[in-house]
């Protein structure tokens, strides 16, 4: 009789443990996950409440950037590559691009201004930060977030060629061809053709906001008018 009581007690304990593992613990995990998801959605809403629509998703960006990195790696294989990122908009794109590169490279940055706090390029180029070392003899890859009029990139390419670079190539995530005024600017690597709208996210901003968005989207008119 005592042995049966022990066996019954052990059986009941096993059932209780099973209920704990199969029912109670998963329920608690789901509650925690739902709470975490809810907080994430609130945070994303705070980031993106002024976005009219998403133009390029995070998944699309990831796929395209990897494709570009592979092609650039093939083209610059065996060459001394200097990747020059244009601050600040190109940082996210440049970081992901270089992480997917299959060849050695050096990194430098320049900071140029043609927008200020507006939504259209002013047309004049202001050098806020120049290269930190001499690019002479190197194959330079200018990495930009977006090209519109082409004025800034035309000026920059000419400027870098005066420094005796072996070559200067242009790479941009987005090409806003509808705004092009410098039609003779050759863009060597393009991620996407961009619609003629003011876009933000993935490093790009309006008045220093929205850079943190993981996608590229266009702003609602009331956000900048």
mmCIF file with all atom_site columns, C-alpha atoms in Angstrom:
data_model
loop_
_atom_site.group_PDB
_atom_site.id
_atom_site.type_symbol
_atom_site.label_atom_id
_atom_site.label_alt_id
_atom_site.label_comp_id
_atom_site.label_asym_id
_atom_site.label_entity_id
_atom_site.label_seq_id
_atom_site.pdbx_PDB_ins_code
_atom_site.Cartn_x
_atom_site.Cartn_y
_atom_site.Cartn_z
_atom_site.occupancy
_atom_site.B_iso_or_equiv
_atom_site.pdbx_formal_charge
_atom_site.auth_seq_id
_atom_site.auth_comp_id
_atom_site.auth_asym_id
_atom_site.auth_atom_id
_atom_site.pdbx_PDB_model_num
ATOM 1   C CA . UNK A 1 1   ? 0.000  0.000  0.000   1.00 0.00 ? 1   UNK A CA 1
ATOM 2   C CA . UNK A 1 2   ? 2.825  2.341  0.917   1.00 0.00 ? 2   UNK A CA 1
ATOM 3   C CA . UNK A 1 3   ? 4.555  1.555  -2.380  1.00 0.00 ? 3   UNK A CA 1
ATOM 4   C CA . UNK A 1 4   ? 1.355  2.417  -4.287  1.00 0.00 ? 4   UNK A CA 1
ATOM 5   C CA . UNK A 1 5   ? 1.100  5.732  -2.428  1.00 0.00 ? 5   UNK A CA 1
ATOM 6   C CA . UNK A 1 6   ? 4.687  6.559  -3.381  1.00 0.00 ? 6   UNK A CA 1
ATOM 7   C CA . UNK A 1 7   ? 4.070  5.631  -7.005  1.00 0.00 ? 7   UNK A CA 1
ATOM 8   C CA . UNK A 1 8   ? 0.863  7.688  -7.043  1.00 0.00 ? 8   UNK A CA 1
ATOM 9   C CA . UNK A 1 9   ? 2.660  10.666 -5.543  1.00 0.00 ? 9   UNK A CA 1
ATOM 10  C CA . UNK A 1 10  ? 5.440  10.382 -8.112  1.00 0.00 ? 10  UNK A CA 1
ATOM 11  C CA . UNK A 1 11  ? 2.898  10.084 -10.912 1.00 0.00 ? 11  UNK A CA 1
ATOM 12  C CA . UNK A 1 12  ? 1.023  13.161 -9.752  1.00 0.00 ? 12  UNK A CA 1
ATOM 13  C CA . UNK A 1 13  ? 4.297  15.071 -9.510  1.00 0.00 ? 13  UNK A CA 1
ATOM 14  C CA . UNK A 1 14  ? 5.189  14.093 -13.080 1.00 0.00 ? 14  UNK A CA 1
ATOM 15  C CA . UNK A 1 15  ? 1.768  15.255 -14.285 1.00 0.00 ? 15  UNK A CA 1
ATOM 16  C CA . UNK A 1 16  ? 2.219  18.564 -12.441 1.00 0.00 ? 16  UNK A CA 1
ATOM 17  C CA . UNK A 1 17  ? 5.675  19.019 -13.963 1.00 0.00 ? 17  UNK A CA 1
ATOM 18  C CA . UNK A 1 18  ? 4.276  18.258 -17.407 1.00 0.00 ? 18  UNK A CA 1
ATOM 19  C CA . UNK A 1 19  ? 1.492  20.823 -16.991 1.00 0.00 ? 19  UNK A CA 1
ATOM 20  C CA . UNK A 1 20  ? 4.070  23.360 -15.819 1.00 0.00 ? 20  UNK A CA 1
ATOM 21  C CA . UNK A 1 21  ? 6.274  22.768 -18.875 1.00 0.00 ? 21  UNK A CA 1
ATOM 22  C CA . UNK A 1 22  ? 3.553  22.375 -21.498 1.00 0.00 ? 22  UNK A CA 1
ATOM 23  C CA . UNK A 1 23  ? 0.910  24.840 -20.349 1.00 0.00 ? 23  UNK A CA 1
ATOM 24  C CA . UNK A 1 24  ? 1.990  27.355 -17.727 1.00 0.00 ? 24  UNK A CA 1
ATOM 25  C CA . UNK A 1 25  ? 5.554  28.152 -18.869 1.00 0.00 ? 25  UNK A CA 1
ATOM 26  C CA . UNK A 1 26  ? 4.660  28.559 -22.589 1.00 0.00 ? 26  UNK A CA 1
ATOM 27  C CA . UNK A 1 27  ? 1.784  30.798 -21.560 1.00 0.00 ? 27  UNK A CA 1
ATOM 28  C CA . UNK A 1 28  ? 4.148  32.990 -19.556 1.00 0.00 ? 28  UNK A CA 1
ATOM 29  C CA . UNK A 1 29  ? 6.605  33.052 -22.462 1.00 0.00 ? 29  UNK A CA 1
ATOM 30  C CA . UNK A 1 30  ? 3.834  34.086 -24.849 1.00 0.00 ? 30  UNK A CA 1
ATOM 31  C CA . UNK A 1 31  ? 2.790  36.864 -22.497 1.00 0.00 ? 31  UNK A CA 1
ATOM 32  C CA . UNK A 1 32  ? 6.390  38.077 -22.284 1.00 0.00 ? 32  UNK A CA 1
ATOM 33  C CA . UNK A 1 33  ? 6.801  37.900 -26.073 1.00 0.00 ? 33  UNK A CA 1
ATOM 34  C CA . UNK A 1 34  ? 3.522  39.735 -26.636 1.00 0.00 ? 34  UNK A CA 1
ATOM 35  C CA . UNK A 1 35  ? 4.575  42.431 -24.175 1.00 0.00 ? 35  UNK A CA 1
ATOM 36  C CA . UNK A 1 36  ? 7.963  42.750 -25.890 1.00 0.00 ? 36  UNK A CA 1
ATOM 37  C CA . UNK A 1 37  ? 6.319  42.874 -29.325 1.00 0.00 ? 37  UNK A CA 1
ATOM 38  C CA . UNK A 1 38  ? 3.861  45.492 -28.112 1.00 0.00 ? 38  UNK A CA 1
ATOM 39  C CA . UNK A 1 39  ? 6.715  47.664 -26.833 1.00 0.00 ? 39  UNK A CA 1
ATOM 40  C CA . UNK A 1 40  ? 8.602  47.184 -30.115 1.00 0.00 ? 40  UNK A CA 1
ATOM 41  C CA . UNK A 1 41  ? 5.528  48.201 -32.115 1.00 0.00 ? 41  UNK A CA 1
ATOM 42  C CA . UNK A 1 42  ? 5.108  51.304 -29.959 1.00 0.00 ? 42  UNK A CA 1
ATOM 43  C CA . UNK A 1 43  ? 8.756  52.199 -30.530 1.00 0.00 ? 43  UNK A CA 1
ATOM 44  C CA . UNK A 1 44  ? 8.510  51.636 -34.276 1.00 0.00 ? 44  UNK A CA 1
ATOM 45  C CA . UNK A 1 45  ? 5.357  53.755 -34.374 1.00 0.00 ? 45  UNK A CA 1
ATOM 46  C CA . UNK A 1 46  ? 7.213  56.545 -32.605 1.00 0.00 ? 46  UNK A CA 1
ATOM 47  C CA . UNK A 1 47  ? 9.901  56.326 -35.294 1.00 0.00 ? 47  UNK A CA 1
ATOM 48  C CA . UNK A 1 48  ? 7.651  56.036 -38.296 1.00 0.00 ? 48  UNK A CA 1
ATOM 49  C CA . UNK A 1 49  ? 4.370  57.812 -37.549 1.00 0.00 ? 49  UNK A CA 1
ATOM 50  C CA . UNK A 1 50  ? 5.246  60.525 -40.096 1.00 0.00 ? 50  UNK A CA 1
ATOM 51  C CA . UNK A 1 51  ? 6.065  58.063 -42.876 1.00 0.00 ? 51  UNK A CA 1
ATOM 52  C CA . UNK A 1 52  ? 3.500  58.118 -45.664 1.00 0.00 ? 52  UNK A CA 1
ATOM 53  C CA . UNK A 1 53  ? 4.635  54.790 -47.072 1.00 0.00 ? 53  UNK A CA 1
ATOM 54  C CA . UNK A 1 54  ? 7.603  52.437 -47.176 1.00 0.00 ? 54  UNK A CA 1
ATOM 55  C CA . UNK A 1 55  ? 9.399  52.483 -50.525 1.00 0.00 ? 55  UNK A CA 1
ATOM 56  C CA . UNK A 1 56  ? 12.152 49.928 -49.893 1.00 0.00 ? 56  UNK A CA 1
ATOM 57  C CA . UNK A 1 57  ? 11.792 47.409 -47.079 1.00 0.00 ? 57  UNK A CA 1
ATOM 58  C CA . UNK A 1 58  ? 14.541 46.230 -44.766 1.00 0.00 ? 58  UNK A CA 1
ATOM 59  C CA . UNK A 1 59  ? 14.626 42.874 -46.570 1.00 0.00 ? 59  UNK A CA 1
ATOM 60  C CA . UNK A 1 60  ? 14.905 44.534 -49.990 1.00 0.00 ? 60  UNK A CA 1
ATOM 61  C CA . UNK A 1 61  ? 17.761 46.723 -48.781 1.00 0.00 ? 61  UNK A CA 1
ATOM 62  C CA . UNK A 1 62  ? 19.647 43.784 -47.295 1.00 0.00 ? 62  UNK A CA 1
ATOM 63  C CA . UNK A 1 63  ? 19.355 41.740 -50.495 1.00 0.00 ? 63  UNK A CA 1
ATOM 64  C CA . UNK A 1 64  ? 20.365 44.583 -52.803 1.00 0.00 ? 64  UNK A CA 1
ATOM 65  C CA . UNK A 1 65  ? 23.323 45.707 -50.684 1.00 0.00 ? 65  UNK A CA 1
ATOM 66  C CA . UNK A 1 66  ? 24.733 42.182 -50.645 1.00 0.00 ? 66  UNK A CA 1
ATOM 67  C CA . UNK A 1 67  ? 24.421 41.953 -54.435 1.00 0.00 ? 67  UNK A CA 1
ATOM 68  C CA . UNK A 1 68  ? 26.226 45.278 -54.830 1.00 0.00 ? 68  UNK A CA 1
ATOM 69  C CA . UNK A 1 69  ? 29.021 44.224 -52.462 1.00 0.00 ? 69  UNK A CA 1
ATOM 70  C CA . UNK A 1 70  ? 29.656 41.038 -54.426 1.00 0.00 ? 70  UNK A CA 1
ATOM 71  C CA . UNK A 1 71  ? 29.836 42.924 -57.727 1.00 0.00 ? 71  UNK A CA 1
ATOM 72  C CA . UNK A 1 72  ? 32.152 45.593 -56.319 1.00 0.00 ? 72  UNK A CA 1
ATOM 73  C CA . UNK A 1 73  ? 34.388 42.898 -54.834 1.00 0.00 ? 73  UNK A CA 1
ATOM 74  C CA . UNK A 1 74  ? 34.745 41.297 -58.262 1.00 0.00 ? 74  UNK A CA 1
ATOM 75  C CA . UNK A 1 75  ? 35.490 44.612 -59.968 1.00 0.00 ? 75  UNK A CA 1
ATOM 76  C CA . UNK A 1 76  ? 38.134 45.714 -57.455 1.00 0.00 ? 76  UNK A CA 1
ATOM 77  C CA . UNK A 1 77  ? 39.819 42.371 -56.876 1.00 0.00 ? 77  UNK A CA 1
ATOM 78  C CA . UNK A 1 78  ? 43.593 42.805 -56.718 1.00 0.00 ? 78  UNK A CA 1
ATOM 79  C CA . UNK A 1 79  ? 43.334 46.607 -56.457 1.00 0.00 ? 79  UNK A CA 1
ATOM 80  C CA . UNK A 1 80  ? 44.070 48.924 -53.539 1.00 0.00 ? 80  UNK A CA 1
ATOM 81  C CA . UNK A 1 81  ? 40.556 50.041 -52.680 1.00 0.00 ? 81  UNK A CA 1
ATOM 82  C CA . UNK A 1 82  ? 39.740 53.117 -50.622 1.00 0.00 ? 82  UNK A CA 1
ATOM 83  C CA . UNK A 1 83  ? 36.058 53.318 -49.667 1.00 0.00 ? 83  UNK A CA 1
ATOM 84  C CA . UNK A 1 84  ? 35.055 56.922 -49.008 1.00 0.00 ? 84  UNK A CA 1
ATOM 85  C CA . UNK A 1 85  ? 31.750 57.343 -47.213 1.00 0.00 ? 85  UNK A CA 1
ATOM 86  C CA . UNK A 1 86  ? 29.877 60.617 -47.477 1.00 0.00 ? 86  UNK A CA 1
ATOM 87  C CA . UNK A 1 87  ? 28.660 61.597 -44.026 1.00 0.00 ? 87  UNK A CA 1
ATOM 88  C CA . UNK A 1 88  ? 26.206 61.295 -42.553 1.00 0.00 ? 88  UNK A CA 1
ATOM 89  C CA . UNK A 1 89  ? 23.522 59.784 -44.739 1.00 0.00 ? 89  UNK A CA 1
ATOM 90  C CA . UNK A 1 90  ? 25.651 56.991 -46.212 1.00 0.00 ? 90  UNK A CA 1
ATOM 91  C CA . UNK A 1 91  ? 26.767 55.474 -42.897 1.00 0.00 ? 91  UNK A CA 1
ATOM 92  C CA . UNK A 1 92  ? 24.137 52.707 -42.668 1.00 0.00 ? 92  UNK A CA 1
ATOM 93  C CA . UNK A 1 93  ? 24.487 51.783 -46.335 1.00 0.00 ? 93  UNK A CA 1
ATOM 94  C CA . UNK A 1 94  ? 28.280 51.899 -46.214 1.00 0.00 ? 94  UNK A CA 1
ATOM 95  C CA . UNK A 1 95  ? 28.454 49.762 -43.067 1.00 0.00 ? 95  UNK A CA 1
ATOM 96  C CA . UNK A 1 96  ? 26.290 47.012 -44.550 1.00 0.00 ? 96  UNK A CA 1
ATOM 97  C CA . UNK A 1 97  ? 28.020 47.228 -47.929 1.00 0.00 ? 97  UNK A CA 1
ATOM 98  C CA . UNK A 1 98  ? 31.508 46.819 -46.476 1.00 0.00 ? 98  UNK A CA 1
ATOM 99  C CA . UNK A 1 99  ? 30.425 43.973 -44.181 1.00 0.00 ? 99  UNK A CA 1
ATOM 100 C CA . UNK A 1 100 ? 29.502 42.025 -47.312 1.00 0.00 ? 100 UNK A CA 1
ATOM 101 C CA . UNK A 1 101 ? 32.675 42.829 -49.265 1.00 0.00 ? 101 UNK A CA 1
ATOM 102 C CA . UNK A 1 102 ? 34.949 39.920 -50.149 1.00 0.00 ? 102 UNK A CA 1
ATOM 103 C CA . UNK A 1 103 ? 38.180 41.890 -50.629 1.00 0.00 ? 103 UNK A CA 1
ATOM 104 C CA . UNK A 1 104 ? 40.452 44.068 -48.448 1.00 0.00 ? 104 UNK A CA 1
ATOM 105 C CA . UNK A 1 105 ? 39.763 47.799 -48.318 1.00 0.00 ? 105 UNK A CA 1
ATOM 106 C CA . UNK A 1 106 ? 40.650 50.998 -46.513 1.00 0.00 ? 106 UNK A CA 1
ATOM 107 C CA . UNK A 1 107 ? 38.056 53.423 -45.161 1.00 0.00 ? 107 UNK A CA 1
ATOM 108 C CA . UNK A 1 108 ? 37.851 57.196 -45.034 1.00 0.00 ? 108 UNK A CA 1
ATOM 109 C CA . UNK A 1 109 ? 35.073 59.758 -44.803 1.00 0.00 ? 109 UNK A CA 1
ATOM 110 C CA . UNK A 1 110 ? 34.125 63.141 -46.145 1.00 0.00 ? 110 UNK A CA 1
ATOM 111 C CA . UNK A 1 111 ? 31.337 65.432 -45.054 1.00 0.00 ? 111 UNK A CA 1
ATOM 112 C CA . UNK A 1 112 ? 29.681 67.606 -47.682 1.00 0.00 ? 112 UNK A CA 1
ATOM 113 C CA . UNK A 1 113 ? 26.613 69.774 -47.394 1.00 0.00 ? 113 UNK A CA 1
ATOM 114 C CA . UNK A 1 114 ? 24.083 70.817 -50.006 1.00 0.00 ? 114 UNK A CA 1
ATOM 115 C CA . UNK A 1 115 ? 20.756 70.405 -48.169 1.00 0.00 ? 115 UNK A CA 1
ATOM 116 C CA . UNK A 1 116 ? 20.860 72.129 -44.789 1.00 0.00 ? 116 UNK A CA 1
ATOM 117 C CA . UNK A 1 117 ? 17.370 71.823 -43.282 1.00 0.00 ? 117 UNK A CA 1
ATOM 118 C CA . UNK A 1 118 ? 15.482 71.872 -46.571 1.00 0.00 ? 118 UNK A CA 1
ATOM 119 C CA . UNK A 1 119 ? 14.071 69.115 -48.752 1.00 0.00 ? 119 UNK A CA 1
ATOM 120 C CA . UNK A 1 120 ? 15.826 70.062 -52.002 1.00 0.00 ? 120 UNK A CA 1
ATOM 121 C CA . UNK A 1 121 ? 19.502 70.438 -52.832 1.00 0.00 ? 121 UNK A CA 1
ATOM 122 C CA . UNK A 1 122 ? 20.776 74.010 -52.655 1.00 0.00 ? 122 UNK A CA 1
ATOM 123 C CA . UNK A 1 123 ? 23.202 73.416 -55.530 1.00 0.00 ? 123 UNK A CA 1
ATOM 124 C CA . UNK A 1 124 ? 26.287 74.685 -53.698 1.00 0.00 ? 124 UNK A CA 1
ATOM 125 C CA . UNK A 1 125 ? 28.795 72.271 -52.142 1.00 0.00 ? 125 UNK A CA 1
ATOM 126 C CA . UNK A 1 126 ? 30.328 72.946 -48.754 1.00 0.00 ? 126 UNK A CA 1
ATOM 127 C CA . UNK A 1 127 ? 33.208 70.708 -47.585 1.00 0.00 ? 127 UNK A CA 1
ATOM 128 C CA . UNK A 1 128 ? 32.726 70.214 -43.856 1.00 0.00 ? 128 UNK A CA 1
ATOM 129 C CA . UNK A 1 129 ? 35.264 67.377 -43.477 1.00 0.00 ? 129 UNK A CA 1
ATOM 130 C CA . UNK A 1 130 ? 37.969 66.359 -45.932 1.00 0.00 ? 130 UNK A CA 1
ATOM 131 C CA . UNK A 1 131 ? 39.837 63.056 -46.263 1.00 0.00 ? 131 UNK A CA 1
ATOM 132 C CA . UNK A 1 132 ? 42.117 62.175 -43.375 1.00 0.00 ? 132 UNK A CA 1
ATOM 133 C CA . UNK A 1 133 ? 44.919 60.753 -45.541 1.00 0.00 ? 133 UNK A CA 1
ATOM 134 C CA . UNK A 1 134 ? 46.311 60.965 -49.068 1.00 0.00 ? 134 UNK A CA 1
ATOM 135 C CA . UNK A 1 135 ? 44.329 58.906 -51.631 1.00 0.00 ? 135 UNK A CA 1
ATOM 136 C CA . UNK A 1 136 ? 47.040 59.133 -54.316 1.00 0.00 ? 136 UNK A CA 1
ATOM 137 C CA . UNK A 1 137 ? 47.488 55.870 -56.200 1.00 0.00 ? 137 UNK A CA 1
ATOM 138 C CA . UNK A 1 138 ? 44.400 54.271 -54.681 1.00 0.00 ? 138 UNK A CA 1
ATOM 139 C CA . UNK A 1 139 ? 41.201 53.189 -56.385 1.00 0.00 ? 139 UNK A CA 1
ATOM 140 C CA . UNK A 1 140 ? 38.564 55.322 -54.695 1.00 0.00 ? 140 UNK A CA 1
ATOM 141 C CA . UNK A 1 141 ? 34.952 54.233 -54.312 1.00 0.00 ? 141 UNK A CA 1
ATOM 142 C CA . UNK A 1 142 ? 32.684 57.103 -53.279 1.00 0.00 ? 142 UNK A CA 1
ATOM 143 C CA . UNK A 1 143 ? 29.763 55.712 -51.293 1.00 0.00 ? 143 UNK A CA 1
ATOM 144 C CA . UNK A 1 144 ? 26.615 57.843 -51.179 1.00 0.00 ? 144 UNK A CA 1
ATOM 145 C CA . UNK A 1 145 ? 23.112 57.298 -49.871 1.00 0.00 ? 145 UNK A CA 1
ATOM 146 C CA . UNK A 1 146 ? 21.326 59.163 -52.664 1.00 0.00 ? 146 UNK A CA 1
ATOM 147 C CA . UNK A 1 147 ? 22.174 61.015 -55.864 1.00 0.00 ? 147 UNK A CA 1
ATOM 148 C CA . UNK A 1 148 ? 19.682 63.540 -57.190 1.00 0.00 ? 148 UNK A CA 1
ATOM 149 C CA . UNK A 1 149 ? 20.942 66.539 -59.189 1.00 0.00 ? 149 UNK A CA 1
ATOM 150 C CA . UNK A 1 150 ? 24.430 65.029 -59.456 1.00 0.00 ? 150 UNK A CA 1
ATOM 151 C CA . UNK A 1 151 ? 26.006 68.389 -58.683 1.00 0.00 ? 151 UNK A CA 1
ATOM 152 C CA . UNK A 1 152 ? 27.721 67.267 -55.473 1.00 0.00 ? 152 UNK A CA 1
ATOM 153 C CA . UNK A 1 153 ? 29.065 64.028 -56.924 1.00 0.00 ? 153 UNK A CA 1
ATOM 154 C CA . UNK A 1 154 ? 30.321 65.704 -60.104 1.00 0.00 ? 154 UNK A CA 1
ATOM 155 C CA . UNK A 1 155 ? 32.231 68.216 -58.007 1.00 0.00 ? 155 UNK A CA 1
ATOM 156 C CA . UNK A 1 156 ? 33.558 65.527 -55.663 1.00 0.00 ? 156 UNK A CA 1
ATOM 157 C CA . UNK A 1 157 ? 34.770 63.247 -58.437 1.00 0.00 ? 157 UNK A CA 1
ATOM 158 C CA . UNK A 1 158 ? 36.661 66.122 -60.068 1.00 0.00 ? 158 UNK A CA 1
ATOM 159 C CA . UNK A 1 159 ? 38.097 67.125 -56.698 1.00 0.00 ? 159 UNK A CA 1
ATOM 160 C CA . UNK A 1 160 ? 39.385 63.636 -55.935 1.00 0.00 ? 160 UNK A CA 1
ATOM 161 C CA . UNK A 1 161 ? 40.911 63.218 -59.386 1.00 0.00 ? 161 UNK A CA 1
ATOM 162 C CA . UNK A 1 162 ? 43.137 66.222 -58.643 1.00 0.00 ? 162 UNK A CA 1
ATOM 163 C CA . UNK A 1 163 ? 44.651 64.128 -55.835 1.00 0.00 ? 163 UNK A CA 1
ATOM 164 C CA . UNK A 1 164 ? 46.127 61.598 -58.286 1.00 0.00 ? 164 UNK A CA 1
ATOM 165 C CA . UNK A 1 165 ? 43.817 58.713 -57.464 1.00 0.00 ? 165 UNK A CA 1
ATOM 166 C CA . UNK A 1 166 ? 44.239 55.635 -59.646 1.00 0.00 ? 166 UNK A CA 1
ATOM 167 C CA . UNK A 1 167 ? 40.495 55.784 -60.331 1.00 0.00 ? 167 UNK A CA 1
ATOM 168 C CA . UNK A 1 168 ? 37.324 57.247 -58.842 1.00 0.00 ? 168 UNK A CA 1
ATOM 169 C CA . UNK A 1 169 ? 34.039 55.342 -58.994 1.00 0.00 ? 169 UNK A CA 1
ATOM 170 C CA . UNK A 1 170 ? 30.613 56.333 -57.688 1.00 0.00 ? 170 UNK A CA 1
ATOM 171 C CA . UNK A 1 171 ? 28.346 54.037 -55.689 1.00 0.00 ? 171 UNK A CA 1
ATOM 172 C CA . UNK A 1 172 ? 24.901 55.033 -54.459 1.00 0.00 ? 172 UNK A CA 1
ATOM 173 C CA . UNK A 1 173 ? 22.062 53.209 -52.795 1.00 0.00 ? 173 UNK A CA 1
ATOM 174 C CA . UNK A 1 174 ? 19.402 55.402 -54.415 1.00 0.00 ? 174 UNK A CA 1
ATOM 175 C CA . UNK A 1 175 ? 19.409 57.263 -57.720 1.00 0.00 ? 175 UNK A CA 1
ATOM 176 C CA . UNK A 1 176 ? 16.765 59.967 -58.065 1.00 0.00 ? 176 UNK A CA 1
ATOM 177 C CA . UNK A 1 177 ? 17.078 60.353 -61.829 1.00 0.00 ? 177 UNK A CA 1
ATOM 178 C CA . UNK A 1 178 ? 14.092 62.686 -62.131 1.00 0.00 ? 178 UNK A CA 1
ATOM 179 C CA . UNK A 1 179 ? 16.126 65.409 -60.386 1.00 0.00 ? 179 UNK A CA 1
ATOM 180 C CA . UNK A 1 180 ? 19.307 64.982 -62.427 1.00 0.00 ? 180 UNK A CA 1
ATOM 181 C CA . UNK A 1 181 ? 20.743 68.212 -63.811 1.00 0.00 ? 181 UNK A CA 1
ATOM 182 C CA . UNK A 1 182 ? 24.317 66.995 -64.284 1.00 0.00 ? 182 UNK A CA 1
ATOM 183 C CA . UNK A 1 183 ? 23.559 64.445 -66.989 1.00 0.00 ? 183 UNK A CA 1
ATOM 184 C CA . UNK A 1 184 ? 27.218 63.632 -67.626 1.00 0.00 ? 184 UNK A CA 1
ATOM 185 C CA . UNK A 1 185 ? 27.743 62.155 -64.139 1.00 0.00 ? 185 UNK A CA 1
ATOM 186 C CA . UNK A 1 186 ? 28.417 58.429 -64.527 1.00 0.00 ? 186 UNK A CA 1
ATOM 187 C CA . UNK A 1 187 ? 27.169 56.424 -61.550 1.00 0.00 ? 187 UNK A CA 1
ATOM 188 C CA . UNK A 1 188 ? 28.971 53.090 -61.526 1.00 0.00 ? 188 UNK A CA 1
ATOM 189 C CA . UNK A 1 189 ? 26.930 51.215 -58.906 1.00 0.00 ? 189 UNK A CA 1
ATOM 190 C CA . UNK A 1 190 ? 23.248 51.869 -58.198 1.00 0.00 ? 190 UNK A CA 1
ATOM 191 C CA . UNK A 1 191 ? 21.009 50.052 -55.760 1.00 0.00 ? 191 UNK A CA 1
ATOM 192 C CA . UNK A 1 192 ? 17.563 51.357 -56.669 1.00 0.00 ? 192 UNK A CA 1
ATOM 193 C CA . UNK A 1 193 ? 16.043 54.060 -58.827 1.00 0.00 ? 193 UNK A CA 1
ATOM 194 C CA . UNK A 1 194 ? 14.261 56.349 -56.382 1.00 0.00 ? 194 UNK A CA 1
ATOM 195 C CA . UNK A 1 195 ? 10.937 58.117 -57.010 1.00 0.00 ? 195 UNK A CA 1
ATOM 196 C CA . UNK A 1 196 ? 10.939 61.904 -56.982 1.00 0.00 ? 196 UNK A CA 1
ATOM 197 C CA . UNK A 1 197 ? 9.943  62.213 -53.335 1.00 0.00 ? 197 UNK A CA 1
ATOM 198 C CA . UNK A 1 198 ? 11.764 63.239 -50.185 1.00 0.00 ? 198 UNK A CA 1
ATOM 199 C CA . UNK A 1 199 ? 12.914 59.967 -48.656 1.00 0.00 ? 199 UNK A CA 1
ATOM 200 C CA . UNK A 1 200 ? 14.248 59.177 -45.201 1.00 0.00 ? 200 UNK A CA 1
ATOM 201 C CA . UNK A 1 201 ? 15.431 56.184 -43.218 1.00 0.00 ? 201 UNK A CA 1
ATOM 202 C CA . UNK A 1 202 ? 18.407 53.817 -43.402 1.00 0.00 ? 202 UNK A CA 1
ATOM 203 C CA . UNK A 1 203 ? 20.724 56.708 -42.546 1.00 0.00 ? 203 UNK A CA 1
ATOM 204 C CA . UNK A 1 204 ? 18.902 59.404 -44.513 1.00 0.00 ? 204 UNK A CA 1
ATOM 205 C CA . UNK A 1 205 ? 17.264 62.256 -42.665 1.00 0.00 ? 205 UNK A CA 1
ATOM 206 C CA . UNK A 1 206 ? 15.047 65.289 -42.641 1.00 0.00 ? 206 UNK A CA 1
ATOM 207 C CA . UNK A 1 207 ? 16.519 67.940 -40.323 1.00 0.00 ? 207 UNK A CA 1
ATOM 208 C CA . UNK A 1 208 ? 18.586 65.164 -38.634 1.00 0.00 ? 208 UNK A CA 1
ATOM 209 C CA . UNK A 1 209 ? 15.553 62.977 -37.862 1.00 0.00 ? 209 UNK A CA 1
ATOM 210 C CA . UNK A 1 210 ? 14.497 59.532 -39.162 1.00 0.00 ? 210 UNK A CA 1
ATOM 211 C CA . UNK A 1 211 ? 18.022 58.175 -39.780 1.00 0.00 ? 211 UNK A CA 1
ATOM 212 C CA . UNK A 1 212 ? 17.285 55.268 -37.415 1.00 0.00 ? 212 UNK A CA 1
ATOM 213 C CA . UNK A 1 213 ? 14.491 53.752 -39.514 1.00 0.00 ? 213 UNK A CA 1
ATOM 214 C CA . UNK A 1 214 ? 15.472 50.312 -40.886 1.00 0.00 ? 214 UNK A CA 1
ATOM 215 C CA . UNK A 1 215 ? 13.662 50.954 -44.180 1.00 0.00 ? 215 UNK A CA 1
ATOM 216 C CA . UNK A 1 216 ? 13.464 53.763 -46.747 1.00 0.00 ? 216 UNK A CA 1
ATOM 217 C CA . UNK A 1 217 ? 10.185 55.656 -46.805 1.00 0.00 ? 217 UNK A CA 1
ATOM 218 C CA . UNK A 1 218 ? 8.744  58.987 -47.875 1.00 0.00 ? 218 UNK A CA 1
ATOM 219 C CA . UNK A 1 219 ? 7.498  61.572 -45.412 1.00 0.00 ? 219 UNK A CA 1
ATOM 220 C CA . UNK A 1 220 ? 3.940  62.735 -45.096 1.00 0.00 ? 220 UNK A CA 1
ATOM 221 C CA . UNK A 1 221 ? 3.716  66.294 -46.487 1.00 0.00 ? 221 UNK A CA 1
ATOM 222 C CA . UNK A 1 222 ? 2.662  67.693 -43.109 1.00 0.00 ? 222 UNK A CA 1
ATOM 223 C CA . UNK A 1 223 ? 5.937  66.461 -41.613 1.00 0.00 ? 223 UNK A CA 1
ATOM 224 C CA . UNK A 1 224 ? 8.036  68.939 -43.578 1.00 0.00 ? 224 UNK A CA 1
ATOM 225 C CA . UNK A 1 225 ? 5.739  71.619 -44.989 1.00 0.00 ? 225 UNK A CA 1
#
